[in-house]
Coordinates of C-alpha atoms and ligand atoms in Angstrom, one line a residue:
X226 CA 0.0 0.0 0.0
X227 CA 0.8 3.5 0.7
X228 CA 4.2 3.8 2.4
X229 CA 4.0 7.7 2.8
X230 CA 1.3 6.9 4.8
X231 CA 4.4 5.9 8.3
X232 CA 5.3 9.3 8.4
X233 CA 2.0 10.6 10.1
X234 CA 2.3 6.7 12.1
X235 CA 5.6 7.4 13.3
X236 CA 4.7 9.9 15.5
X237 CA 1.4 7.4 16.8
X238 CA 1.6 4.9 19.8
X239 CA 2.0 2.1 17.8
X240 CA 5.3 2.1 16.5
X241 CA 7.4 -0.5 14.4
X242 CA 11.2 -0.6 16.2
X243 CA 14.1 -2.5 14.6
X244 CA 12.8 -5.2 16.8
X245 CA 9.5 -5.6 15.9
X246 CA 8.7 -6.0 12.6
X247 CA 5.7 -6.3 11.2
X248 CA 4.2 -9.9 9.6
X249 CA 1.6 -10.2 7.1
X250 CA -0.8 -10.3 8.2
X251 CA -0.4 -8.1 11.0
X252 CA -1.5 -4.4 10.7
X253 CA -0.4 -1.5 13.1
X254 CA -3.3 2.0 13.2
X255 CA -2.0 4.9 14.0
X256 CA -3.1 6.5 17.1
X257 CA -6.3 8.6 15.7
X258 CA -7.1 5.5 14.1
X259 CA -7.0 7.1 10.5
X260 CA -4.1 5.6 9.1
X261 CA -3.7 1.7 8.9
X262 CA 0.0 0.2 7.8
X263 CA 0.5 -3.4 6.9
X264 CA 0.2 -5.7 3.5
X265 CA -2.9 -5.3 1.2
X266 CA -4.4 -7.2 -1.5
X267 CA -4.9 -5.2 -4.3
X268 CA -7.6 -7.1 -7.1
X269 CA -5.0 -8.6 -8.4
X270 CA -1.7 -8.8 -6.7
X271 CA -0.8 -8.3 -3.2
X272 CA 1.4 -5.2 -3.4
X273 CA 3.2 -2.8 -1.2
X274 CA 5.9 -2.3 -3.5
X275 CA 4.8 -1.1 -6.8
X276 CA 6.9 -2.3 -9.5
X277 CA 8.3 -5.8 -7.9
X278 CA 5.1 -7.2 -6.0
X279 CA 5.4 -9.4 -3.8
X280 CA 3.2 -12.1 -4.6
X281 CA 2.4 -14.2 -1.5
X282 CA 1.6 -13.6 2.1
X283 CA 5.6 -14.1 3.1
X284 CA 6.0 -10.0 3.7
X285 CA 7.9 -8.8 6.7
X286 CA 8.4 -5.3 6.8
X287 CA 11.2 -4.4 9.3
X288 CA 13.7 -1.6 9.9
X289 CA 17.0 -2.1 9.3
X290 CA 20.4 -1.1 11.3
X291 CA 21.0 1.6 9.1
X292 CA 17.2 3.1 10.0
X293 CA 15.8 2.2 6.8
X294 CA 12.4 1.0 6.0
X295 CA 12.7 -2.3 4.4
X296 CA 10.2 -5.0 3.0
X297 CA 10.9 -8.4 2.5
X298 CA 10.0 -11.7 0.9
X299 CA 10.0 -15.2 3.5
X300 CA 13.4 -15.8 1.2
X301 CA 14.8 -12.9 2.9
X302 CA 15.2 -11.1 -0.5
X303 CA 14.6 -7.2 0.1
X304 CA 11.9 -6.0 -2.3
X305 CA 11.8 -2.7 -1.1
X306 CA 13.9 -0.1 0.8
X307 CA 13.4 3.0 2.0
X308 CA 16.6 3.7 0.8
X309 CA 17.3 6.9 2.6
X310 CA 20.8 8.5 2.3
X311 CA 21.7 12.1 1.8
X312 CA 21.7 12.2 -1.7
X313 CA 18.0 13.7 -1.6
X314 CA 17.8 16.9 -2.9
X315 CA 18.5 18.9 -0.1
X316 CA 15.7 21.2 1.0
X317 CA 16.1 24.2 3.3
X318 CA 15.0 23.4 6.7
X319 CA 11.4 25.1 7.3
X320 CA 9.6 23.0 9.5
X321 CA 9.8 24.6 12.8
X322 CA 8.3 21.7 14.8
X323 CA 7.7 18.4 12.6
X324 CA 10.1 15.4 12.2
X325 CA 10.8 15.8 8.5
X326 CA 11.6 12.2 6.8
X327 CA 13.3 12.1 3.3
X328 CA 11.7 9.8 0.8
X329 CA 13.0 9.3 -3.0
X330 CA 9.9 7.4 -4.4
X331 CA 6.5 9.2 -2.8
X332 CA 4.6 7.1 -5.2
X333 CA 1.0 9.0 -5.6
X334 CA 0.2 10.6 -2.8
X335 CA 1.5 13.8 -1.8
X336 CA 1.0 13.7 2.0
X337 CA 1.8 16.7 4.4
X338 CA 5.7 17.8 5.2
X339 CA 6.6 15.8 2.3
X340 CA 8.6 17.7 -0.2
X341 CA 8.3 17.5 -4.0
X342 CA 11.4 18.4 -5.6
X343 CA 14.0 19.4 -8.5
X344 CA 17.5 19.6 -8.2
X345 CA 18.3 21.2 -11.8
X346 CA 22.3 21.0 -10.9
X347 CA 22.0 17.5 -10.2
X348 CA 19.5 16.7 -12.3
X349 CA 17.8 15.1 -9.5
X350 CA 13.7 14.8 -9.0
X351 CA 11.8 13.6 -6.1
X352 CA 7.8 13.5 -7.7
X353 CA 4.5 11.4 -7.7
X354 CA 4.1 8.5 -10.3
X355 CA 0.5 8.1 -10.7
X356 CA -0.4 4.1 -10.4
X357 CA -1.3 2.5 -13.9
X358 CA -4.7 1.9 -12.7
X359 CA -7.2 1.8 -9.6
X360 CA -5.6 -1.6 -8.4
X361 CA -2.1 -1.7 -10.1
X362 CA 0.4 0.9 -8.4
X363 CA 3.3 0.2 -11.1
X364 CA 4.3 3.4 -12.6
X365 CA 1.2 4.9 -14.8
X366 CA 1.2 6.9 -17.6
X367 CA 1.4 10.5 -15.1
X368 CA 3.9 12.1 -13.0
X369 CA 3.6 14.9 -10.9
X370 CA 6.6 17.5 -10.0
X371 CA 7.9 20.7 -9.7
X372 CA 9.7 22.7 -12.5
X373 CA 11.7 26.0 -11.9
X374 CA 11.8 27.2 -14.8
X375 CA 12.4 31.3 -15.1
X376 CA 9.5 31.2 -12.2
X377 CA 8.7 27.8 -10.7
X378 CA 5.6 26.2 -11.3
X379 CA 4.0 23.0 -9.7
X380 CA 3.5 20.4 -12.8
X381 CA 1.4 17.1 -14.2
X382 CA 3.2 15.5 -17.0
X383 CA 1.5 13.1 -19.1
X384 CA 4.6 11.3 -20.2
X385 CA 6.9 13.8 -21.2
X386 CA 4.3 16.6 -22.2
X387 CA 3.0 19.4 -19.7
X388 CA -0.2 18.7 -18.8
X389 CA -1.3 20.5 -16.0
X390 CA 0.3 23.6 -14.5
X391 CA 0.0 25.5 -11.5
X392 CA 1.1 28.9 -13.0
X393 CA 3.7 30.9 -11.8
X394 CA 4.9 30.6 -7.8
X395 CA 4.8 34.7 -6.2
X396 CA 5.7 33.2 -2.9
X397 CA 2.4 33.2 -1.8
X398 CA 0.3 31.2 -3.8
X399 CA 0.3 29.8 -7.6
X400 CA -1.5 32.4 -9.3
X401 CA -2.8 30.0 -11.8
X402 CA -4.9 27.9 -9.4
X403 CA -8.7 28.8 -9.3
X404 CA -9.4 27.8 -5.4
X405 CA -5.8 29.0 -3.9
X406 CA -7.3 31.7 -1.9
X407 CA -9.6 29.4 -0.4
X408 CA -8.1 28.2 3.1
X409 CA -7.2 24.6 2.6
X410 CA -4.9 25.0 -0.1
X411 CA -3.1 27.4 2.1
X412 CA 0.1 25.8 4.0
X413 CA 1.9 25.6 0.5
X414 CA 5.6 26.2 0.6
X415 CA 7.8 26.9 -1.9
X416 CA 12.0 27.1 -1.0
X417 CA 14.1 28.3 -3.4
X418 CA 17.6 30.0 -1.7
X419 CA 19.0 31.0 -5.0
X420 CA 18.9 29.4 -8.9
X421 CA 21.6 27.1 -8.2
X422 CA 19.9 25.5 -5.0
X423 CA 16.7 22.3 -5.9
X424 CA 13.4 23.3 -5.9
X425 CA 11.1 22.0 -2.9
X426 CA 7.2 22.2 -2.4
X427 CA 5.6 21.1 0.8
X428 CA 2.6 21.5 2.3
X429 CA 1.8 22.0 6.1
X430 CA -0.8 23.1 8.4
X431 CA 0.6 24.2 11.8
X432 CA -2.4 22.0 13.5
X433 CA -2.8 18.4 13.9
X434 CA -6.7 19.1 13.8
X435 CA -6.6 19.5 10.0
X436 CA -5.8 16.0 7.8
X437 CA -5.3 16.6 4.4
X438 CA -3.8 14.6 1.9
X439 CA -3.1 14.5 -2.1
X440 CA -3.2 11.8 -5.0
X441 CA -2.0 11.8 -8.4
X442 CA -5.1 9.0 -10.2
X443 CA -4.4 7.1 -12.6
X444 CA -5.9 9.6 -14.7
X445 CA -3.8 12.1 -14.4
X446 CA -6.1 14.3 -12.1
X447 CA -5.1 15.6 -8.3
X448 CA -6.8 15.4 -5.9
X449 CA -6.8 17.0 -2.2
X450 CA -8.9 15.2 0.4
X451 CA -9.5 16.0 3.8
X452 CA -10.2 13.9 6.9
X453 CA -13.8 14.2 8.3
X454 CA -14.2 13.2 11.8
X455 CA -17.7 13.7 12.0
X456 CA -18.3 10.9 9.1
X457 CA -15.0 9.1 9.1
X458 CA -14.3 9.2 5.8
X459 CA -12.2 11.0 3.5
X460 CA -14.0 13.8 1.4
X461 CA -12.9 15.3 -2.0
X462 CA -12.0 19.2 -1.8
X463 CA -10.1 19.8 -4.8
X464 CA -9.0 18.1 -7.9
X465 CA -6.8 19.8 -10.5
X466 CA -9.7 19.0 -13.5
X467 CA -12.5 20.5 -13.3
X468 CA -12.5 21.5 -17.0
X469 CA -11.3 21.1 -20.1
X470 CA -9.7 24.1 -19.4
X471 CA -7.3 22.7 -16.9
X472 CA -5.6 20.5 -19.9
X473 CA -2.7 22.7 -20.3
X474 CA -2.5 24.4 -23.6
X475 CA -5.9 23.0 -24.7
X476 CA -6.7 26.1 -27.4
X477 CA -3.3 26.3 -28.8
X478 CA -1.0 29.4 -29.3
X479 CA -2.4 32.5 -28.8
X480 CA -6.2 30.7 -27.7
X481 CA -8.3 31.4 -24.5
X482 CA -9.8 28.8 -23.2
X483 CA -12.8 29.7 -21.4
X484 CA -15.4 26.9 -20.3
X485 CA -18.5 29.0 -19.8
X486 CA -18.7 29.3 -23.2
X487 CA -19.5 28.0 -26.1
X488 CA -17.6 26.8 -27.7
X489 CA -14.8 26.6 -25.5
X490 CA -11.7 28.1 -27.0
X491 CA -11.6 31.3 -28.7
X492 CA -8.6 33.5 -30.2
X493 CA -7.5 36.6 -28.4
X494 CA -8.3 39.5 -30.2
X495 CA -6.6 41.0 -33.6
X496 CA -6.2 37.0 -33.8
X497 CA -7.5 34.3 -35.8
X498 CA -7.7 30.1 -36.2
X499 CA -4.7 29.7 -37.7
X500 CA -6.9 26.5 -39.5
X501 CA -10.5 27.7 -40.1
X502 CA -11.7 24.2 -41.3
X503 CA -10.1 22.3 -38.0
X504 CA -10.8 25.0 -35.5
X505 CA -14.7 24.9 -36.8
X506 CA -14.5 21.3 -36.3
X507 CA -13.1 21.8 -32.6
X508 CA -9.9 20.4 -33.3
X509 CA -8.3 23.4 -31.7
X510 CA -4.5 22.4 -31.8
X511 CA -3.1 24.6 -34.3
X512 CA -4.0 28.2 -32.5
X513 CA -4.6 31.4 -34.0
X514 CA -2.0 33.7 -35.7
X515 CA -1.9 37.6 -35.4
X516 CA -3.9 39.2 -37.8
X517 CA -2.2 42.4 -38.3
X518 CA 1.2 42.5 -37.4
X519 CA 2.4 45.2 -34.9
X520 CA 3.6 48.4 -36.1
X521 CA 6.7 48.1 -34.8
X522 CA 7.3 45.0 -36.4
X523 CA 6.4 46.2 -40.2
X524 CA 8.4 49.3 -39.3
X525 CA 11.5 46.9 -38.6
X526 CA 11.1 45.7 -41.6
X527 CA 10.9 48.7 -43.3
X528 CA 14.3 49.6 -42.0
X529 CA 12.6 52.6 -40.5
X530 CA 12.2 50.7 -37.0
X531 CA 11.0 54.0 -35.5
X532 CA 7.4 54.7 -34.9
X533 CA 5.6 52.4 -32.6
X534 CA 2.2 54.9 -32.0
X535 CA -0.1 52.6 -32.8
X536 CA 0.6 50.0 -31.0
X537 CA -1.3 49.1 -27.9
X538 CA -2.1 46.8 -25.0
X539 CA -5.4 44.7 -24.5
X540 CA -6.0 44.1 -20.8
X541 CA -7.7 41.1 -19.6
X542 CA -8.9 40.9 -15.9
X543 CA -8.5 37.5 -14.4
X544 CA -6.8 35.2 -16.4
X545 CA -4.5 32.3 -15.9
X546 CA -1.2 33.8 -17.4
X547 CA 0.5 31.6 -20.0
X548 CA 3.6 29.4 -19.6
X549 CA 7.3 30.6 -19.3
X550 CA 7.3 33.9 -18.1
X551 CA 10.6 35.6 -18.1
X552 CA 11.3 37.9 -15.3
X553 CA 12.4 41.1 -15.3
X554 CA 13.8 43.1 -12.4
X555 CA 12.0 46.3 -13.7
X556 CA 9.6 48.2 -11.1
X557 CA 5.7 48.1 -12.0
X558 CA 5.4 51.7 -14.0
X559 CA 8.7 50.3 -16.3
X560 CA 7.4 47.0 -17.3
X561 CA 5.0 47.8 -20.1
X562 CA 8.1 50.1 -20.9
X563 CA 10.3 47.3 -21.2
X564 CA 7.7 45.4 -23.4
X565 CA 6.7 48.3 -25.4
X566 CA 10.2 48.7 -26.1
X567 CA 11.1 45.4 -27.6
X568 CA 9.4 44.1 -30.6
X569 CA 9.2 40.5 -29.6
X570 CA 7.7 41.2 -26.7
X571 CA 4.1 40.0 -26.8
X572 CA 3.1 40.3 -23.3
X573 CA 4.0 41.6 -19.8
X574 CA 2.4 41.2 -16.3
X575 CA 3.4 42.8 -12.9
X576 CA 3.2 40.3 -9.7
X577 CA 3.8 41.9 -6.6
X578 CA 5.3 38.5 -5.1
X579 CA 7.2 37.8 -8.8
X580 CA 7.7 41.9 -10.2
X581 CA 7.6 42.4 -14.2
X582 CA 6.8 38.9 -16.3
X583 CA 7.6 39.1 -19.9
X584 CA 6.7 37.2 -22.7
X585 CA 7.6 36.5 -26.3
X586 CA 6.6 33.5 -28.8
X587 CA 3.9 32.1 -28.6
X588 CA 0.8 32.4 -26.0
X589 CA 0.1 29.0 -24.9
X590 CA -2.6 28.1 -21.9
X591 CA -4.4 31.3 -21.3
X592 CA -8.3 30.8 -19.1
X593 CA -9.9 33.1 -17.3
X594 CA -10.0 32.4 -13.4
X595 CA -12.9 32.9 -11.2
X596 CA -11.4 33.8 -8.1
X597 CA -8.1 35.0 -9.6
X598 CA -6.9 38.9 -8.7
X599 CA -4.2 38.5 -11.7
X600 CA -4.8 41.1 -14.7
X601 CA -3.6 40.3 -18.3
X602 CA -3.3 42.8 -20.9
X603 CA -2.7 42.8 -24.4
X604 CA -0.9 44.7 -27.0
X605 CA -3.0 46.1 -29.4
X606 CA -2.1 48.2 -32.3
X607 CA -5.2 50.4 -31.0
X608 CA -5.0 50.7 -27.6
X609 CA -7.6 49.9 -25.6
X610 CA -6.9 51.5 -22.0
X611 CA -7.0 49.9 -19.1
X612 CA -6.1 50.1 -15.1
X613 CA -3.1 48.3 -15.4
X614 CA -2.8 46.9 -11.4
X615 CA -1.4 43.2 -11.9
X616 CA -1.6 42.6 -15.8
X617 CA -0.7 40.8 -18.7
X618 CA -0.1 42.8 -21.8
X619 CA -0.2 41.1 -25.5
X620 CA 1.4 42.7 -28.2
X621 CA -0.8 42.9 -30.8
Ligands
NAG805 C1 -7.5 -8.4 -12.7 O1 -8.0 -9.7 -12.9 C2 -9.2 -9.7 -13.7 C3 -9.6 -11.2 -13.7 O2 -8.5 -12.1 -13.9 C4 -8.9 -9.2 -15.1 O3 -10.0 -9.2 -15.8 C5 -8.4 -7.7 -14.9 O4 -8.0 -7.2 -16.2 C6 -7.2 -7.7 -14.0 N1 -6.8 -6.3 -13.7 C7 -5.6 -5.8 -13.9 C8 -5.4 -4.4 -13.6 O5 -4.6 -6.6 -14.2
NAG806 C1 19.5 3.0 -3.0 O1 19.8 4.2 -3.7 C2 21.0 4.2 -4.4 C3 21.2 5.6 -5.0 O2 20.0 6.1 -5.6 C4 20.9 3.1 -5.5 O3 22.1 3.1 -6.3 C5 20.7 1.8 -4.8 O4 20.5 0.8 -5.8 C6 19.4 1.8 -4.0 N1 19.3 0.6 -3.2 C7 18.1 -0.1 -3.1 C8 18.2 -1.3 -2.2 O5 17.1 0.3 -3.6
NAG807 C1 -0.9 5.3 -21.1 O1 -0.6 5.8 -22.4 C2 -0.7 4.8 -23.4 C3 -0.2 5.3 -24.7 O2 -0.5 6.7 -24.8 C4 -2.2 4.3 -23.5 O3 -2.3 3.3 -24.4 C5 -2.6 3.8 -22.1 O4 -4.0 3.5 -22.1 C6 -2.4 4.9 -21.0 N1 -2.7 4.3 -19.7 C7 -3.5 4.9 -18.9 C8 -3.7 4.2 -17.6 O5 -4.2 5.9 -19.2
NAG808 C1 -6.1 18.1 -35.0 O1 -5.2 18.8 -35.8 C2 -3.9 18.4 -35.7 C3 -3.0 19.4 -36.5 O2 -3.5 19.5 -37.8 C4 -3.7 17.0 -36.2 O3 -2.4 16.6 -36.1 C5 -4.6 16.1 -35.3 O4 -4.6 14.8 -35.8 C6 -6.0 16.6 -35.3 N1 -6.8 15.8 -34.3 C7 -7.9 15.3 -34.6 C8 -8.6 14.5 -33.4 O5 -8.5 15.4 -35.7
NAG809 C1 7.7 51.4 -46.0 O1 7.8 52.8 -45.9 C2 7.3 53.6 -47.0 C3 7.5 55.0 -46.7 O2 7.2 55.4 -45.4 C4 5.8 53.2 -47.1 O3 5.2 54.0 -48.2 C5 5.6 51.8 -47.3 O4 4.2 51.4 -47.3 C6 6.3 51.0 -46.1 N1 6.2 49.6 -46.4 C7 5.7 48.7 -45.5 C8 5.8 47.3 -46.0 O5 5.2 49.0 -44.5
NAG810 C1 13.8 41.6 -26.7 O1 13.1 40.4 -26.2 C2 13.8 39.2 -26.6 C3 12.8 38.1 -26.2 O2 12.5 38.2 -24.8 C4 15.1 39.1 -26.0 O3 15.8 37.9 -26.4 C5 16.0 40.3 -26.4 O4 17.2 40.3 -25.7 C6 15.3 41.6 -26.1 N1 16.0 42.7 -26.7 C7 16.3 43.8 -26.0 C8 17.0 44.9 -26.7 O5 16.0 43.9 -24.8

C-alpha cells in the first residue's frame, strides 16, 4: 500500500522498532485511528511495493540497522527499501516543529511535510508516479513535480508533455490555481535559496486538527482530500480537473480557453484560427495567428524601425497567465516600458510576489480564473486603455 502513509504513524503509539517487525498479516493503526499500515491485496496482486510485487503472504516489513524501512519476501530477498541517504535533494530546513523524513519514491500521494522536488544541478527529481490503474500501483502513464523554470511552477506531466500547471509561484500562492485563496490550499511552501539550490514544495498546516492529503489518479487528475471526523471518511476538496480548461495548452497558441462558453476556445483579439476548417471542427491544436502585425514589427522591416504609435495593450482581468514567463527586475510603472520597447515582446504582467513577467513566442494556456486577482493585458495596435494593477499585456 501507501508507504507515505508511516510518516503521520511514526509519531502514533504504535510504532514498528528494529525489533518488531511487522508480519503479514499483521497491521499496526495509527493512534487517531486514521491511518492503517501493513500488507494489502490489491484485485489482483498483493502489493506494497509497486513495480516488484510481492506475490504471497511471506512479507515482513522491518527496519533495518542503518534506519531504513525495508520489505521483505520469507526468502529474505529485500523488495523494497526505503533507501534513505543524503543524496536527496536537499531542501532548506522550514519546519519549525515536525520530524521531516526524506523519501526518494513518494509514489502517488503527496501527504503533508513531504517535499516535491528538482535539483536542476544534479539533475535530481523527487515526484509522484501516478499508479497504472485503480488496483495496479506500477508506474502509470502520469507524474507529478515541480519545474523551476524562469518562475517555478508546480507540474502534471503526461509522459513527457505538460499537462497541467500551477502557474507561476509569487511566494504566496500559484496564481494559476482557481481555489488557492480558499483556506485549505493554504500551508503551501515553496523554497528556493537562489537558482543554483533544488526546488522543494511542501505542504503544512501548523495544526494536527486539520488532515489533508493528495493523489495523483491514474488519470492524471489531483486530488486533495480531507479527513472528516464527523463521518470518518475521506471527502474530495479539490481536484486539479474540473475542465477542459485545466488541460494545459488546450486552445493552442495565442487561444483562451474559457469553459462558460460555447464553444470553448476562442482566439484573443486582432487574432484568428490559424486552420479555419479544423478550429470549426473543434480540433483546436493549431492556434490562432496575429492578424495584423504590430507596427513596430512592419516598421522593422521597413528599416525605418521608429514609430511604434499605434501599438497598444489589451488588458484582460482575471486570467491564468501563460507558460514561461521571463522575469524582469524592472519596477511596475517600467514593465509595459520594457515590453513596449522590444518588438518580440508579446506580453507583460506585474506580480507583486514575482515583479515584471515578460513574454515572447507564442501564448500558450491562457483561461480566465474565477477567483483570480491577476490582470492580463494585451498589445493592441489600438490601444484599448485599461487600469493596469497586476496585468498581462499582448502585443498585438
Ligand atoms: C485483474 O484480474 C481480472 C480477472 O482475472 C482481469 O479481468 C483484470 O483485467 C485484472 N486487472 C488488472 C489491472 O490486471
Ligand atoms: C539505493 O539508492 C542508491 C542511489 O540512488 C541506488 O544506487 C541503490 O541501488 C538503492 N538501493 C536499493 C536497495 O534500492
Ligand atoms: C498510457 O498511455 C498509453 C499510450 O499513450 C495508453 O495506451 C494507455 O492506455 C495509457 N494508460 C492509462 C492508464 O491511461
Ligand atoms: C487536430 O489537428 C492536428 C493538426 O492539424 C492533427 O495533427 C490532429 O490529428 C487533429 N486531431 C484530430 C482529433 O483530428
Ligand atoms: C515602408 O515605408 C514607406 C515610406 O514610409 C511606405 O510607403 C511603405 O508602405 C512601407 N512599407 C511597408 C511594408 O510598411
Ligand atoms: C527583446 O526580447 C527578446 C525576447 O525576450 C530578448 O531575447 C531580447 O534580448 C530583447 N531585446 C532587447 C534589446 O531587450
Amino acid at each position: 500500500f501507501n508507504i507515505l502513509l508511516l510518516l503521520t504513524i511514526s509519531t502514533a503509539l504504535n510504532t514498528i522498532t528494529p525489533s518488531k517487525s511487522i508480519k503479514d498479516p499483521d497491521v499496526i493503526i495509527s493512534q487517531n485511528g486514521v491511518f492503517r499500515l501493513g500488507f494489502f491485496s490489491l484485485a489482483n496482486s498483493s502489493n506494497p511495493n509497486r513495480n516488484r510485487p510481492l506475490k504471497d503472504s511471506s512479507g515482513i516489513l522491518t527496519i533495518s540497522d542503518d534506519g531504513n524501512l525495508v520489505v521483505s519476501n520469507g526468502k529474505a530477498e529485500i523488495l523494497w527499501s526505503s533507501n534513505v541517504t543524503n543524496t536527496v535533494p536537499n531542501c532548506p530546513a522550514f519546519s519549525l516543529w515536525k520530524p521531516r523524513p526524506h523519501f526518494e519514491d513518494p509514489s502517488n500521494a503527496f501527504i503533508e511535510t513531504m517535499k516535491i522536488s528538482t535539483d536542476v544541478k544534479k539533475g535530481r527529481k523527487v515526484d509522484l508516479k501516478s499508479w497504472k490503474s485503480i488496483d495496479d500501483p506500477s508506474d502509470g502513464n502520469f507524474s507529478l513535480g515541480f519545474e523551476p523554470f524562469n518562475i517555478p511552477e508546480g507540474i502534471i506531466r503526461k509522459k513527457n508533455q505538460l499537462y497541467f500547471r500551477t502557474g507561476p509561484w509569487n511566494g504566496y500562492t500559484f496564481i494559476g490555481l482557481i481555489n488557492m485563496y480558499t483556506s485549505y490550499l493554504q500551508g503551501f511552501v515553496v523554497v528556493a535559496d537562489n537558482p543554483q539550490q533544488p526546488y522543494c514544495m511542501t505542504h503544512e498546516f501548523y495544526t494536527d486538527s486539520i488532515l489533508i492529503y493528495g493523489e495523483l489518479d491514474s488519470q492524471g487528475k489531483f486530488i486533495e482530500r480531507r479527513w472528516d471526523a464527523g463521518k470518518g471518511n475521506w471527502i474530495n476538496k479539490y481536484s486539479s480537473y474540473q475542465t477542459d480548461c485545466d488541460v494545459y495548452g488546450y486552445c493552442g497558441a495565442f487561444g483562451i480557453c474559457d469553459s462558460s462558453k460555447q464553444p470553448i476556445c476562442s482566439c484573443l483579439k486582432r487574432f484568428k484560427p490559424r486552420n479555419i476548417e479544423e478550429w470549426s471542427r473543434g480540433n483546436w491544436s493549431s492556434g490562432c495567428f496575429r492578424t495584423t502585425p504590430l507596427q513596430c514589427q512592419r516598421d522593422n522591416n521597413n528599416g525605418s524601425g521608429a514609430g511604434q504609435g499605434d501599438d497598444g495593450f489589451l488588458e484582460m482581468k482575471n486570467m491564468k497567465v501563460p507558460v514561461f514567463p521571463h522575469p524582469s527586475s524592472v519596477s511596475n510603472g517600467e514593465c509595459k516600458d520594457q515590453c513596449m520597447k522590444n518588438c518580440s515582446c508579446v506580453a507583460y504582467a506585474y506580480d507583486d510576489g514575482i515583479g515584471c513577467m515578460l513574454w515572447s513566442g507564442d501564448l500558450i494556456d491562457i483561461s480566465p480564473l474565477a477567483e483570480s486577482i491577476f490582470t492580463f493585458v494585451c498589445h493592441l495596435r489600438n490601444s484599448i486603455k485599461g487600469n493596469i494593477l497586476r496585468s498581462l499585456l499582448l502585443q498585438q
